[in-house]
Amino acid sequence: MLTAAASGSALAEGNAAAGKNKSSMCAGCHGIEGYRSVYPDTYRVPKIGGQHAEYIIAALKAYKAGERKHATMRAIAGSLSDQDMADLAAYYSDAK
């Protein structure tokens, strides 16, 4: 369902180099193997390197819209433009 929401012309063209420059806010949690956050609840932070770009965009859009519930991710996604999301997705889809 999330992938369908992000498919087609709704996707901006992502730039992996630009995404790398924007990734510092993500690396603090998603860049640590096995990291768990404890706010608002204990939550296993997923690895996003190598994930499909369309999935990353759909997830970020769902956080921004409030369809996914995690206060930190909602705040971060809320600050991102569609281009930021596409750039981050391009970077992380190529990362391992």
PDB file of C-alpha atoms in Angstrom:
ATOM      1  CA  MET A   1       0.000   0.000   0.000  1.00  0.00           C
ATOM      2  CA  LEU A   2       2.777   2.448   0.886  1.00  0.00           C
ATOM      3  CA  THR A   3       4.647   1.666  -2.311  1.00  0.00           C
ATOM      4  CA  ALA A   4       1.552   2.344  -4.377  1.00  0.00           C
ATOM      5  CA  ALA A   5       1.187   5.754  -2.762  1.00  0.00           C
ATOM      6  CA  ALA A   6       4.703   6.693  -3.839  1.00  0.00           C
ATOM      7  CA  SER A   7       4.686   5.240  -7.335  1.00  0.00           C
ATOM      8  CA  GLY A   8       4.444   6.926 -10.681  1.00  0.00           C
ATOM      9  CA  SER A   9       4.891  10.628 -11.279  1.00  0.00           C
ATOM     10  CA  ALA A  10       4.547  11.426  -7.564  1.00  0.00           C
ATOM     11  CA  LEU A  11       8.241  10.562  -7.163  1.00  0.00           C
ATOM     12  CA  ALA A  12      10.790  13.319  -7.595  1.00  0.00           C
ATOM     13  CA  GLU A  13      14.087  12.426  -9.243  1.00  0.00           C
ATOM     14  CA  GLY A  14      16.506  11.688  -6.398  1.00  0.00           C
ATOM     15  CA  ASN A  15      20.152  12.709  -6.306  1.00  0.00           C
ATOM     16  CA  ALA A  16      22.307  10.368  -4.203  1.00  0.00           C
ATOM     17  CA  ALA A  17      25.104  12.926  -3.734  1.00  0.00           C
ATOM     18  CA  ALA A  18      22.610  15.489  -2.440  1.00  0.00           C
ATOM     19  CA  GLY A  19      21.090  12.788  -0.226  1.00  0.00           C
ATOM     20  CA  LYS A  20      24.483  12.025   1.289  1.00  0.00           C
ATOM     21  CA  ASN A  21      24.800  15.695   2.228  1.00  0.00           C
ATOM     22  CA  LYS A  22      21.366  15.563   3.896  1.00  0.00           C
ATOM     23  CA  SER A  23      21.856  12.242   5.697  1.00  0.00           C
ATOM     24  CA  SER A  24      23.455  13.422   8.946  1.00  0.00           C
ATOM     25  CA  MET A  25      20.064  13.592  10.697  1.00  0.00           C
ATOM     26  CA  CYS A  26      19.440   9.961   9.712  1.00  0.00           C
ATOM     27  CA  ALA A  27      22.864   8.515  10.511  1.00  0.00           C
ATOM     28  CA  GLY A  28      22.590   9.194  14.244  1.00  0.00           C
ATOM     29  CA  CYS A  29      20.071   6.347  14.564  1.00  0.00           C
ATOM     30  CA  HIS A  30      19.940   4.444  11.272  1.00  0.00           C
ATOM     31  CA  GLY A  31      23.727   4.349  10.937  1.00  0.00           C
ATOM     32  CA  ILE A  32      24.247   2.335  14.131  1.00  0.00           C
ATOM     33  CA  GLU A  33      23.891  -1.443  13.795  1.00  0.00           C
ATOM     34  CA  GLY A  34      21.302  -2.810  16.240  1.00  0.00           C
ATOM     35  CA  TYR A  35      20.406   0.633  17.633  1.00  0.00           C
ATOM     36  CA  ARG A  36      17.288   0.948  19.795  1.00  0.00           C
ATOM     37  CA  SER A  37      15.648   4.240  20.686  1.00  0.00           C
ATOM     38  CA  VAL A  38      13.837   4.670  23.980  1.00  0.00           C
ATOM     39  CA  TYR A  39      11.538   7.573  23.152  1.00  0.00           C
ATOM     40  CA  PRO A  40       8.595   7.463  23.175  1.00  0.00           C
ATOM     41  CA  ASP A  41       8.898   3.670  23.610  1.00  0.00           C
ATOM     42  CA  THR A  42      11.730   1.217  23.116  1.00  0.00           C
ATOM     43  CA  TYR A  43      11.926   0.852  19.363  1.00  0.00           C
ATOM     44  CA  ARG A  44      14.343  -1.123  17.189  1.00  0.00           C
ATOM     45  CA  VAL A  45      15.678   1.284  14.587  1.00  0.00           C
ATOM     46  CA  PRO A  46      15.683  -0.397  11.158  1.00  0.00           C
ATOM     47  CA  LYS A  47      18.623  -0.459   8.800  1.00  0.00           C
ATOM     48  CA  ILE A  48      17.713   1.656   5.774  1.00  0.00           C
ATOM     49  CA  GLY A  49      20.877   1.220   3.696  1.00  0.00           C
ATOM     50  CA  GLY A  50      19.993  -0.891   0.660  1.00  0.00           C
ATOM     51  CA  GLN A  51      16.241  -0.403   1.089  1.00  0.00           C
ATOM     52  CA  HIS A  52      14.213   0.359  -2.065  1.00  0.00           C
ATOM     53  CA  ALA A  53      13.975   4.095  -2.753  1.00  0.00           C
ATOM     54  CA  GLU A  54      10.212   3.905  -3.289  1.00  0.00           C
ATOM     55  CA  TYR A  55       9.750   2.323   0.127  1.00  0.00           C
ATOM     56  CA  ILE A  56      11.868   4.986   1.859  1.00  0.00           C
ATOM     57  CA  ILE A  57       9.880   7.767   0.200  1.00  0.00           C
ATOM     58  CA  ALA A  58       6.558   6.130   1.058  1.00  0.00           C
ATOM     59  CA  ALA A  59       7.614   5.646   4.688  1.00  0.00           C
ATOM     60  CA  LEU A  60       8.784   9.260   5.028  1.00  0.00           C
ATOM     61  CA  LYS A  61       5.557  10.535   3.490  1.00  0.00           C
ATOM     62  CA  ALA A  62       3.539   8.356   5.871  1.00  0.00           C
ATOM     63  CA  TYR A  63       5.441   9.744   8.882  1.00  0.00           C
ATOM     64  CA  LYS A  64       4.936  13.284   7.599  1.00  0.00           C
ATOM     65  CA  ALA A  65       1.189  12.677   7.168  1.00  0.00           C
ATOM     66  CA  GLY A  66       0.889  11.099  10.616  1.00  0.00           C
ATOM     67  CA  GLU A  67      -0.016   7.692   9.179  1.00  0.00           C
ATOM     68  CA  ARG A  68       3.013   6.147  10.921  1.00  0.00           C
ATOM     69  CA  LYS A  69       3.423   6.826  14.620  1.00  0.00           C
ATOM     70  CA  HIS A  70       6.886   7.729  15.899  1.00  0.00           C
ATOM     71  CA  ALA A  71       7.344  11.227  17.286  1.00  0.00           C
ATOM     72  CA  THR A  72      10.973  11.660  16.225  1.00  0.00           C
ATOM     73  CA  MET A  73      10.438  10.348  12.713  1.00  0.00           C
ATOM     74  CA  ARG A  74       7.302  12.434  12.306  1.00  0.00           C
ATOM     75  CA  ALA A  75       9.207  15.591  13.263  1.00  0.00           C
ATOM     76  CA  ILE A  76      12.099  14.794  10.939  1.00  0.00           C
ATOM     77  CA  ALA A  77       9.884  13.807   8.008  1.00  0.00           C
ATOM     78  CA  GLY A  78       7.762  16.899   8.593  1.00  0.00           C
ATOM     79  CA  SER A  79      10.805  19.050   7.897  1.00  0.00           C
ATOM     80  CA  LEU A  80      11.592  17.325   4.577  1.00  0.00           C
ATOM     81  CA  SER A  81      10.492  18.439   1.126  1.00  0.00           C
ATOM     82  CA  ASP A  82       9.595  15.895  -1.552  1.00  0.00           C
ATOM     83  CA  GLN A  83      13.020  16.572  -3.095  1.00  0.00           C
ATOM     84  CA  ASP A  84      14.773  15.933   0.234  1.00  0.00           C
ATOM     85  CA  MET A  85      12.930  12.612   0.522  1.00  0.00           C
ATOM     86  CA  ALA A  86      13.865  11.610  -3.029  1.00  0.00           C
ATOM     87  CA  ASP A  87      17.516  12.555  -2.462  1.00  0.00           C
ATOM     88  CA  LEU A  88      17.724  10.628   0.814  1.00  0.00           C
ATOM     89  CA  ALA A  89      16.010   7.642  -0.788  1.00  0.00           C
ATOM     90  CA  ALA A  90      18.466   7.681  -3.708  1.00  0.00           C
ATOM     91  CA  TYR A  91      21.413   7.786  -1.300  1.00  0.00           C
ATOM     92  CA  TYR A  92      20.184   5.074   1.070  1.00  0.00           C
ATOM     93  CA  SER A  93      18.982   2.745  -1.687  1.00  0.00           C
ATOM     94  CA  ASP A  94      22.574   2.631  -2.966  1.00  0.00           C
ATOM     95  CA  ALA A  95      24.145   2.352   0.529  1.00  0.00           C
ATOM     96  CA  LYS A  96      24.818  -1.001   2.134  1.00  0.00           C
TER      97      LYS A  96
END
